[in-house]
Amino acid sequence: MSTWLTNTWYVAGWDAEIDSAPLARTICGVPMMFYRRLDRSVVAMRDACPHRMLPLSIGIREGDSIRCKYHGLKLGPDGVAEEMPLKTETVNRRICAETFTVAERHRFVWLWIGDKDKADPALIPDLWPCSAEGWTFDGGYYPVACDYRLMIDNLMDLTHETYVHAGSIGQQEILEAPLQCRIEGESVLLSRWMPGIDAPPFWRGALKKPGPVDRWQVCQFILPSAVMIDVGVAPVGAGATIESHDQGVRGMVVDFMTPETETSHHYFWGMARNFDIDDAGFTARFKAQQGGVFAEDREILEAQQAAILANPDMKLNAYRIDEGGVRARQIIARKMRAGEEA
Amino acid sequence: MSTWLTNTWYVAGWDAEIDSAPLARTICGVPMMFYRRLDRSVVAMRDACPHRMLPLSIGIREGDSIRCKYHGLKLGPDGVAEEMPLKTETVNRRICAETFTVAERHRFVWLWIGDKDKADPALIPDLWPCSAEGWTFDGGYYPVACDYRLMIDNLMDLTHETYVHAGSIGQQEILEAPLQCRIEGESVLLSRWMPGIDAPPFWRGALKKPGPVDRWQVCQFILPSAVMIDVGVAPVGAGATIESHDQGVRGMVVDFMTPETETSHHYFWGMARNFDIDDAGFTARFKAQQGGVFAEDREILEAQQAAILANPDMKLNAYRIDEGGVRARQIIARKMRAGEEA
Amino acid sequence: MSTWLTNTWYVAGWDAEIDSAPLARTICGVPMMFYRRLDRSVVAMRDACPHRMLPLSIGIREGDSIRCKYHGLKLGPDGVAEEMPLKTETVNRRICAETFTVAERHRFVWLWIGDKDKADPALIPDLWPCSAEGWTFDGGYYPVACDYRLMIDNLMDLTHETYVHAGSIGQQEILEAPLQCRIEGESVLLSRWMPGIDAPPFWRGALKKPGPVDRWQVCQFILPSAVMIDVGVAPVGAGATIESHDQGVRGMVVDFMTPETETSHHYFWGMARNFDIDDAGFTARFKAQQGGVFAEDREILEAQQAAILANPDMKLNAYRIDEGGVRARQIIARKMRAGEEA
């Protein structure tokens, strides 16, 4: 039994990561490769030739097809054989590589893991800030050598900023703000409302106004493995609330964790924002800073995973700050049980 | 159950690889070491001192004997103790390292794997071109991280040249020539006869004559794990046939795959030829070129082995071009079953 | 079942290795970390936060406590929680990291492995030369990738010096001296008495007198895993005997092997001496030389361990020279059985 859900969409890659040259990436334990057709639509295929299992990702792209680098078996984007190694041999169209259903949305390429006939693009997690009008979005990718759920735990608890990110974004006062956790359907929301405070330098610069602000942080876990963190400030008295706060400046940290193996995952991270959206310099600087912060998390999480393996007689414990991660894991586990019973 | 035959001869090394200093090499899962006596005959011994198991290959050669580097136990070339660590102690001649039967032929040192009393040099595979008069032979050695049978598959099918060796020896027209496969006893022969063609530059240079040629390629699998590829051209009308073709210039690619583990092997390769046999410059240039070509194969085969391990739910499939490899594997499997029943 | 004793003291580190910054070291299969309190006393704790298992050794020292680098759980030197990640949360004092009993003696920090209530500093192996008046002691540390018992074997037999240390301290004449082995309680003593010989250069320089000497070597195995080697020379006629020999110059090679895993250990080595004890230059030169000699042993023992794993069908054999190691292993095994029955 694996630790991840099936019959769900996972991020396979950033839209810009996948191009005409094949990209190899193991997802949910399966070696896969991805490339774009001439019309830019994405192909996802098992990264092993149905003939002698050579990775197709080292093959040769021809039109919309891929030709294996070993014996030249040519497969169409549907995985079906188009040309045998021996050109004179009749093509056996039962020869085919396993293909996977993909979709593009919110700047990502999504991959359906599960029964193909259940794949419905309407089920793609709604990472709306990545593609909403009036917003801009950019980010990066890290392979991380830990169970994807450790990253969910990490993101659903921002108290770790004080210690893990002591040199960058950590702030003692975050620990002092009250924390609210609520479940909405299959989503977990963790909210901090900090009214009438002095804006920290980053937000002061974004707001471009003096005076006290209301500040918020809302972490939201979304199945199967996304966390969006709604952050920002609005001038006191502008009417912002924890539920609705478009009166000031607002950013959405967007994170998606795609399982690679039981102890590693693909981490896609970025930030969308509704201010200074045409400032490419800001985008670049922020992405560099965010990459540095998430590299600090990666270092901690990989050490945590190693310690979990080195201490098989111990188990993770949860305190109040872990409520967000605990609830998210409960939702994943409940969904997995439901899937097994179905 | 292992994937290789026993009661058979395998190549342990090139004759020139084994000298007075011990050479360590694991063969068929057993760590061994090889060295030459003063009379140049070869000793093969388990690479572990019968005393405290230190590899004997890091020991000290004395006359025809080997002295362990740890406590100085001295073993004769028959593996039997000749001197105890404590010189005053009476030698216990029941102390001995396991030795193996070896023979030298065709420029290789051969090792018998199996019951010693069945070892018969007459059973050494007949790699005649390596030592025939009027021929010259040279080659190299690569450790390759894949099942030795994947290399047999590779060599028993030359269509892969078009793709794997696209930048070196690959030729589209090879794919167009008809292919014949036949079994002769425990051998598989795969033949291509290309009559009346224009000689490719390499063969034109070797033949040193203008005009159309008949060209042949005959891959032969020989138990337990050799492939010889008979290649060459003769002027049209000279009388060459697919069976007999000494009318022109002829080369024999000689390959031997010795299992190391289930997923790695020792690959000995070379080419014998019956033309320009005194041209040492040609030999050196050809060996360098052949080494480059086989390095391309190694890269592909190691990627294939990794994919086999990463896709445990898939299996290798065989098409028409794989008939040679399929037949070779059948002969190995049949021989293994016969050995188990006996 | 492990290969080491429990309810016993092992060396965790040199006194000078452990300071206010945590030192991570796996001992007897358990990841641990060590640091000193403000009063310099040593804390030993499981190297995994009881909250989310991050190694505490990458945490932040505060006073006598350690704060986890992930969420800031603060643990006292007794392992008990002193501050929750959320400062407003009431401290749950049932949250605690496993701690271990330590003691300092003979320049080492000792760790009790087993039932805490049985830990008695009086049971610490009596490595008296490391702290005796009129003696000086220094040495080093090597991680060694082999079963700790292979190092005991090595140290309880000095015939290997001839071969392993051929370029440094090896001497053919050592092999010719008679060897006596006796058991004293849970200790094994292996003695060599070489009366009236010419002192080797090292001992001649230490003695600072001409004339023939009596020379001794007494290897002593001490539970659970120490070997002390009493070496030295005295002028002939001064009255030195194998039992009592303080008439000349004397050194004690002190070795302690602490299991890390079944196939690796922490090797603490050094030499105490009762001559030139204020000569720091001598100490430094000797430590460098001894480090070189033990590096030769490490190379051999790691090759031996690899060969043991590569030849699972073979076993270690023992000859007369191995009597010391054999007896030491018997005492360990007998003590382990007694512990299991109790």
mmCIF file of N, CA and C in Angstrom, chain B residues 191-273:
data_model
loop_
_atom_site.group_PDB
_atom_site.id
_atom_site.type_symbol
_atom_site.label_atom_id
_atom_site.label_comp_id
_atom_site.label_asym_id
_atom_site.label_seq_id
_atom_site.Cartn_x
_atom_site.Cartn_y
_atom_site.Cartn_z
ATOM 1 N N SER B 191 22.359 -14.496 -40.480
ATOM 2 C CA SER B 191 23.141 -14.105 -41.668
ATOM 3 C C SER B 191 22.472 -13.009 -42.466
ATOM 4 N N ARG B 192 23.301 -12.134 -42.998
ATOM 5 C CA ARG B 192 22.861 -11.130 -43.971
ATOM 6 C C ARG B 192 23.787 -11.209 -45.167
ATOM 7 N N TRP B 193 23.249 -11.335 -46.324
ATOM 8 C CA TRP B 193 24.030 -11.412 -47.565
ATOM 9 C C TRP B 193 23.621 -10.237 -48.428
ATOM 10 N N MET B 194 24.595 -9.359 -48.746
ATOM 11 C CA MET B 194 24.293 -8.142 -49.509
ATOM 12 C C MET B 194 25.109 -8.181 -50.789
ATOM 13 N N PRO B 195 24.590 -8.815 -51.827
ATOM 14 C CA PRO B 195 25.380 -9.021 -53.050
ATOM 15 C C PRO B 195 25.388 -7.772 -53.940
ATOM 16 N N GLY B 196 26.505 -7.574 -54.594
ATOM 17 C CA GLY B 196 26.602 -6.537 -55.619
ATOM 18 C C GLY B 196 26.362 -5.122 -55.146
ATOM 19 N N ILE B 197 26.832 -4.794 -53.991
ATOM 20 C CA ILE B 197 26.633 -3.424 -53.509
ATOM 21 C C ILE B 197 27.932 -2.643 -53.634
ATOM 22 N N ASP B 198 27.816 -1.343 -53.389
ATOM 23 C CA ASP B 198 29.015 -0.504 -53.359
ATOM 24 C C ASP B 198 29.629 -0.665 -51.971
ATOM 25 N N ALA B 199 30.912 -0.969 -51.912
ATOM 26 C CA ALA B 199 31.534 -1.209 -50.606
ATOM 27 C C ALA B 199 31.569 0.073 -49.787
ATOM 28 N N PRO B 200 31.231 -0.003 -48.498
ATOM 29 C CA PRO B 200 31.392 1.180 -47.645
ATOM 30 C C PRO B 200 32.882 1.512 -47.496
ATOM 31 N N PRO B 201 33.184 2.760 -47.157
ATOM 32 C CA PRO B 201 34.586 3.231 -47.180
ATOM 33 C C PRO B 201 35.558 2.311 -46.428
ATOM 34 N N PHE B 202 35.142 1.835 -45.255
ATOM 35 C CA PHE B 202 36.052 0.997 -44.484
ATOM 36 C C PHE B 202 36.481 -0.234 -45.280
ATOM 37 N N TRP B 203 35.510 -0.919 -45.859
ATOM 38 C CA TRP B 203 35.812 -2.152 -46.592
ATOM 39 C C TRP B 203 36.499 -1.880 -47.927
ATOM 40 N N ARG B 204 36.143 -0.758 -48.531
ATOM 41 C CA ARG B 204 36.829 -0.379 -49.781
ATOM 42 C C ARG B 204 38.323 -0.220 -49.504
ATOM 43 N N GLY B 205 38.659 0.460 -48.417
ATOM 44 C CA GLY B 205 40.050 0.657 -48.047
ATOM 45 C C GLY B 205 40.761 -0.655 -47.762
ATOM 46 N N ALA B 206 40.039 -1.588 -47.155
ATOM 47 C CA ALA B 206 40.647 -2.874 -46.812
ATOM 48 C C ALA B 206 40.872 -3.713 -48.064
ATOM 49 N N LEU B 207 39.899 -3.684 -48.966
ATOM 50 C CA LEU B 207 39.955 -4.521 -50.172
ATOM 51 C C LEU B 207 41.007 -4.014 -51.177
ATOM 52 N N LYS B 208 41.156 -2.710 -51.207
ATOM 53 C CA LYS B 208 42.115 -2.067 -52.112
ATOM 54 C C LYS B 208 41.839 -2.371 -53.588
ATOM 55 N N LYS B 209 40.571 -2.551 -53.947
ATOM 56 C CA LYS B 209 40.180 -2.800 -55.352
ATOM 57 C C LYS B 209 38.894 -2.029 -55.637
ATOM 58 N N PRO B 210 38.726 -1.554 -56.876
ATOM 59 C CA PRO B 210 37.452 -0.900 -57.221
ATOM 60 C C PRO B 210 36.382 -1.935 -57.579
ATOM 61 N N GLY B 211 35.183 -1.452 -57.828
ATOM 62 C CA GLY B 211 34.121 -2.325 -58.325
ATOM 63 C C GLY B 211 33.188 -2.814 -57.246
ATOM 64 N N PRO B 212 32.028 -3.290 -57.693
ATOM 65 C CA PRO B 212 31.012 -3.749 -56.729
ATOM 66 C C PRO B 212 31.484 -4.980 -55.955
ATOM 67 N N VAL B 213 30.882 -5.125 -54.773
ATOM 68 C CA VAL B 213 31.292 -6.240 -53.905
ATOM 69 C C VAL B 213 30.073 -7.008 -53.393
ATOM 70 N N ASP B 214 30.345 -8.230 -52.960
ATOM 71 C CA ASP B 214 29.370 -8.976 -52.163
ATOM 72 C C ASP B 214 29.763 -8.764 -50.709
ATOM 73 N N ARG B 215 28.788 -8.444 -49.880
ATOM 74 C CA ARG B 215 29.094 -8.163 -48.467
ATOM 75 C C ARG B 215 28.311 -9.130 -47.593
ATOM 76 N N TRP B 216 28.907 -9.540 -46.463
ATOM 77 C CA TRP B 216 28.207 -10.447 -45.543
ATOM 78 C C TRP B 216 28.373 -9.997 -44.093
ATOM 79 N N GLN B 217 27.410 -10.411 -43.309
ATOM 80 C CA GLN B 217 27.453 -10.274 -41.846
ATOM 81 C C GLN B 217 26.855 -11.562 -41.300
ATOM 82 N N VAL B 218 27.631 -12.289 -40.512
ATOM 83 C CA VAL B 218 27.112 -13.531 -39.911
ATOM 84 C C VAL B 218 27.408 -13.487 -38.410
ATOM 85 N N CYS B 219 26.349 -13.319 -37.628
ATOM 86 C CA CYS B 219 26.498 -13.318 -36.172
ATOM 87 C C CYS B 219 26.318 -14.744 -35.682
ATOM 88 N N GLN B 220 27.247 -15.200 -34.856
ATOM 89 C CA GLN B 220 27.133 -16.557 -34.354
ATOM 90 C C GLN B 220 27.187 -16.558 -32.828
ATOM 91 N N PHE B 221 26.153 -17.091 -32.213
ATOM 92 C CA PHE B 221 26.167 -17.272 -30.754
ATOM 93 C C PHE B 221 26.753 -18.637 -30.443
ATOM 94 N N ILE B 222 27.680 -18.650 -29.484
ATOM 95 C CA ILE B 222 28.347 -19.878 -29.073
ATOM 96 C C ILE B 222 28.241 -19.990 -27.559
ATOM 97 N N LEU B 223 27.841 -21.144 -27.060
ATOM 98 C CA LEU B 223 27.732 -21.359 -25.614
ATOM 99 C C LEU B 223 29.097 -21.215 -24.942
ATOM 100 N N PRO B 224 29.205 -20.777 -23.689
ATOM 101 C CA PRO B 224 28.073 -20.340 -22.863
ATOM 102 C C PRO B 224 27.691 -18.885 -23.101
ATOM 103 N N SER B 225 28.586 -18.097 -23.780
ATOM 104 C CA SER B 225 28.303 -16.673 -23.815
ATOM 105 C C SER B 225 29.198 -15.902 -24.779
ATOM 106 N N ALA B 226 29.426 -16.481 -25.951
ATOM 107 C CA ALA B 226 30.255 -15.783 -26.937
ATOM 108 C C ALA B 226 29.415 -15.419 -28.152
ATOM 109 N N VAL B 227 29.801 -14.330 -28.784
ATOM 110 C CA VAL B 227 29.231 -13.987 -30.088
ATOM 111 C C VAL B 227 30.401 -13.626 -30.998
ATOM 112 N N MET B 228 30.453 -14.289 -32.161
ATOM 113 C CA MET B 228 31.441 -13.907 -33.167
ATOM 114 C C MET B 228 30.676 -13.381 -34.368
ATOM 115 N N ILE B 229 31.156 -12.275 -34.914
ATOM 116 C CA ILE B 229 30.482 -11.684 -36.063
ATOM 117 C C ILE B 229 31.455 -11.656 -37.232
ATOM 118 N N ASP B 230 31.120 -12.454 -38.233
ATOM 119 C CA ASP B 230 31.930 -12.606 -39.435
ATOM 120 C C ASP B 230 31.492 -11.517 -40.415
ATOM 121 N N VAL B 231 32.415 -10.601 -40.746
ATOM 122 C CA VAL B 231 32.064 -9.483 -41.620
ATOM 123 C C VAL B 231 33.111 -9.321 -42.708
ATOM 124 N N GLY B 232 32.696 -8.836 -43.854
ATOM 125 C CA GLY B 232 33.686 -8.606 -44.905
ATOM 126 C C GLY B 232 33.047 -8.422 -46.260
ATOM 127 N N VAL B 233 33.909 -8.247 -47.249
ATOM 128 C CA VAL B 233 33.460 -8.076 -48.639
ATOM 129 C C VAL B 233 34.406 -8.846 -49.561
ATOM 130 N N ALA B 234 33.851 -9.247 -50.691
ATOM 131 C CA ALA B 234 34.663 -9.866 -51.746
ATOM 132 C C ALA B 234 34.176 -9.296 -53.070
ATOM 133 N N PRO B 235 35.090 -9.180 -54.090
ATOM 134 C CA PRO B 235 34.634 -8.652 -55.388
ATOM 135 C C PRO B 235 33.530 -9.544 -55.960
ATOM 136 N N VAL B 236 32.565 -8.891 -56.576
ATOM 137 C CA VAL B 236 31.511 -9.649 -57.250
ATOM 138 C C VAL B 236 32.162 -10.600 -58.257
ATOM 139 N N GLY B 237 31.705 -11.824 -58.249
ATOM 140 C CA GLY B 237 32.229 -12.796 -59.205
ATOM 141 C C GLY B 237 33.412 -13.584 -58.694
ATOM 142 N N ALA B 238 33.897 -13.225 -57.510
ATOM 143 C CA ALA B 238 35.059 -13.943 -56.965
ATOM 144 C C ALA B 238 34.664 -15.292 -56.380
ATOM 145 N N GLY B 239 33.362 -15.501 -56.236
ATOM 146 C CA GLY B 239 32.922 -16.813 -55.769
ATOM 147 C C GLY B 239 32.526 -16.876 -54.309
ATOM 148 N N ALA B 240 32.506 -15.731 -53.646
ATOM 149 C CA ALA B 240 32.127 -15.746 -52.235
ATOM 150 C C ALA B 240 30.649 -16.089 -52.074
ATOM 151 N N THR B 241 30.348 -16.862 -51.018
ATOM 152 C CA THR B 241 28.956 -17.171 -50.676
ATOM 153 C C THR B 241 28.775 -16.877 -49.190
ATOM 154 N N ILE B 242 27.540 -16.969 -48.737
ATOM 155 C CA ILE B 242 27.294 -16.714 -47.311
ATOM 156 C C ILE B 242 27.970 -17.783 -46.456
ATOM 157 N N GLU B 243 28.152 -18.985 -47.007
ATOM 158 C CA GLU B 243 28.785 -20.065 -46.234
ATOM 159 C C GLU B 243 30.311 -19.969 -46.269
ATOM 160 N N SER B 244 30.847 -19.591 -47.427
ATOM 161 C CA SER B 244 32.303 -19.635 -47.606
ATOM 162 C C SER B 244 32.737 -18.365 -48.312
ATOM 163 N N HIS B 245 33.653 -17.596 -47.674
ATOM 164 C CA HIS B 245 33.951 -16.288 -48.260
ATOM 165 C C HIS B 245 35.348 -15.831 -47.862
ATOM 166 N N ASP B 246 36.336 -16.564 -48.316
ATOM 167 C CA ASP B 246 37.714 -16.133 -48.078
ATOM 168 C C ASP B 246 38.338 -15.488 -49.319
ATOM 169 N N GLN B 247 37.474 -15.111 -50.248
ATOM 170 C CA GLN B 247 37.980 -14.545 -51.503
ATOM 171 C C GLN B 247 38.319 -13.064 -51.390
ATOM 172 N N GLY B 248 37.873 -12.409 -50.353
ATOM 173 C CA GLY B 248 38.128 -10.979 -50.239
ATOM 174 C C GLY B 248 38.835 -10.639 -48.938
ATOM 175 N N VAL B 249 38.308 -9.649 -48.204
ATOM 176 C CA VAL B 249 38.854 -9.284 -46.899
ATOM 177 C C VAL B 249 37.806 -9.635 -45.849
ATOM 178 N N ARG B 250 38.292 -10.109 -44.719
ATOM 179 C CA ARG B 250 37.370 -10.682 -43.745
ATOM 180 C C ARG B 250 37.802 -10.297 -42.331
ATOM 181 N N GLY B 251 36.824 -9.924 -41.526
ATOM 182 C CA GLY B 251 37.088 -9.651 -40.120
ATOM 183 C C GLY B 251 36.153 -10.478 -39.265
ATOM 184 N N MET B 252 36.598 -10.768 -38.047
ATOM 185 C CA MET B 252 35.738 -11.483 -37.102
ATOM 186 C C MET B 252 35.706 -10.664 -35.819
ATOM 187 N N VAL B 253 34.536 -10.061 -35.564
ATOM 188 C CA VAL B 253 34.352 -9.385 -34.283
ATOM 189 C C VAL B 253 34.140 -10.484 -33.248
ATOM 190 N N VAL B 254 34.929 -10.469 -32.185
ATOM 191 C CA VAL B 254 34.847 -11.521 -31.166
ATOM 192 C C VAL B 254 34.426 -10.896 -29.846
ATOM 193 N N ASP B 255 33.357 -11.425 -29.276
ATOM 194 C CA ASP B 255 32.831 -10.885 -28.016
ATOM 195 C C ASP B 255 32.601 -12.016 -27.030
ATOM 196 N N PHE B 256 33.016 -11.795 -25.796
ATOM 197 C CA PHE B 256 32.719 -12.783 -24.758
ATOM 198 C C PHE B 256 32.212 -12.053 -23.523
ATOM 199 N N MET B 257 31.102 -12.561 -22.985
ATOM 200 C CA MET B 257 30.451 -11.945 -21.842
ATOM 201 C C MET B 257 30.531 -12.902 -20.662
ATOM 202 N N THR B 258 31.277 -12.518 -19.624
ATOM 203 C CA THR B 258 31.405 -13.368 -18.447
ATOM 204 C C THR B 258 30.580 -12.759 -17.319
ATOM 205 N N PRO B 259 29.603 -13.512 -16.785
ATOM 206 C CA PRO B 259 28.785 -12.953 -15.703
ATOM 207 C C PRO B 259 29.635 -12.566 -14.495
ATOM 208 N N GLU B 260 29.338 -11.412 -13.917
ATOM 209 C CA GLU B 260 29.956 -11.013 -12.649
ATOM 210 C C GLU B 260 28.907 -11.219 -11.551
ATOM 211 N N THR B 261 27.772 -10.524 -11.684
ATOM 212 C CA THR B 261 26.621 -10.731 -10.807
ATOM 213 C C THR B 261 25.411 -10.898 -11.729
ATOM 214 N N GLU B 262 24.217 -10.968 -11.140
ATOM 215 C CA GLU B 262 23.008 -11.101 -11.958
ATOM 216 C C GLU B 262 22.791 -9.866 -12.827
ATOM 217 N N THR B 263 23.354 -8.751 -12.436
ATOM 218 C CA THR B 263 23.115 -7.507 -13.174
ATOM 219 C C THR B 263 24.413 -6.821 -13.625
ATOM 220 N N SER B 264 25.469 -7.602 -13.769
ATOM 221 C CA SER B 264 26.708 -7.024 -14.307
ATOM 222 C C SER B 264 27.539 -8.123 -14.949
ATOM 223 N N HIS B 265 28.390 -7.720 -15.887
ATOM 224 C CA HIS B 265 29.255 -8.715 -16.514
ATOM 225 C C HIS B 265 30.557 -8.089 -16.987
ATOM 226 N N HIS B 266 31.489 -8.971 -17.309
ATOM 227 C CA HIS B 266 32.771 -8.568 -17.872
ATOM 228 C C HIS B 266 32.682 -8.746 -19.385
ATOM 229 N N TYR B 267 32.932 -7.679 -20.094
ATOM 230 C CA TYR B 267 32.770 -7.721 -21.548
ATOM 231 C C TYR B 267 34.147 -7.667 -22.205
ATOM 232 N N PHE B 268 34.503 -8.739 -22.893
ATOM 233 C CA PHE B 268 35.760 -8.820 -23.638
ATOM 234 C C PHE B 268 35.425 -8.721 -25.116
ATOM 235 N N TRP B 269 36.043 -7.784 -25.785
ATOM 236 C CA TRP B 269 35.706 -7.548 -27.191
ATOM 237 C C TRP B 269 36.976 -7.331 -28.003
ATOM 238 N N GLY B 270 36.856 -7.604 -29.282
ATOM 239 C CA GLY B 270 38.009 -7.369 -30.143
ATOM 240 C C GLY B 270 37.658 -7.658 -31.585
ATOM 241 N N MET B 271 38.657 -7.497 -32.462
ATOM 242 C CA MET B 271 38.449 -7.917 -33.849
ATOM 243 C C MET B 271 39.691 -8.629 -34.376
ATOM 244 N N ALA B 272 39.415 -9.782 -34.980
ATOM 245 C CA ALA B 272 40.461 -10.495 -35.722
ATOM 246 C C ALA B 272 40.268 -10.157 -37.205
ATOM 247 N N ARG B 273 41.359 -10.203 -37.972
ATOM 248 C CA ARG B 273 41.205 -9.922 -39.407
ATOM 249 C C ARG B 273 42.283 -10.668 -40.179
#
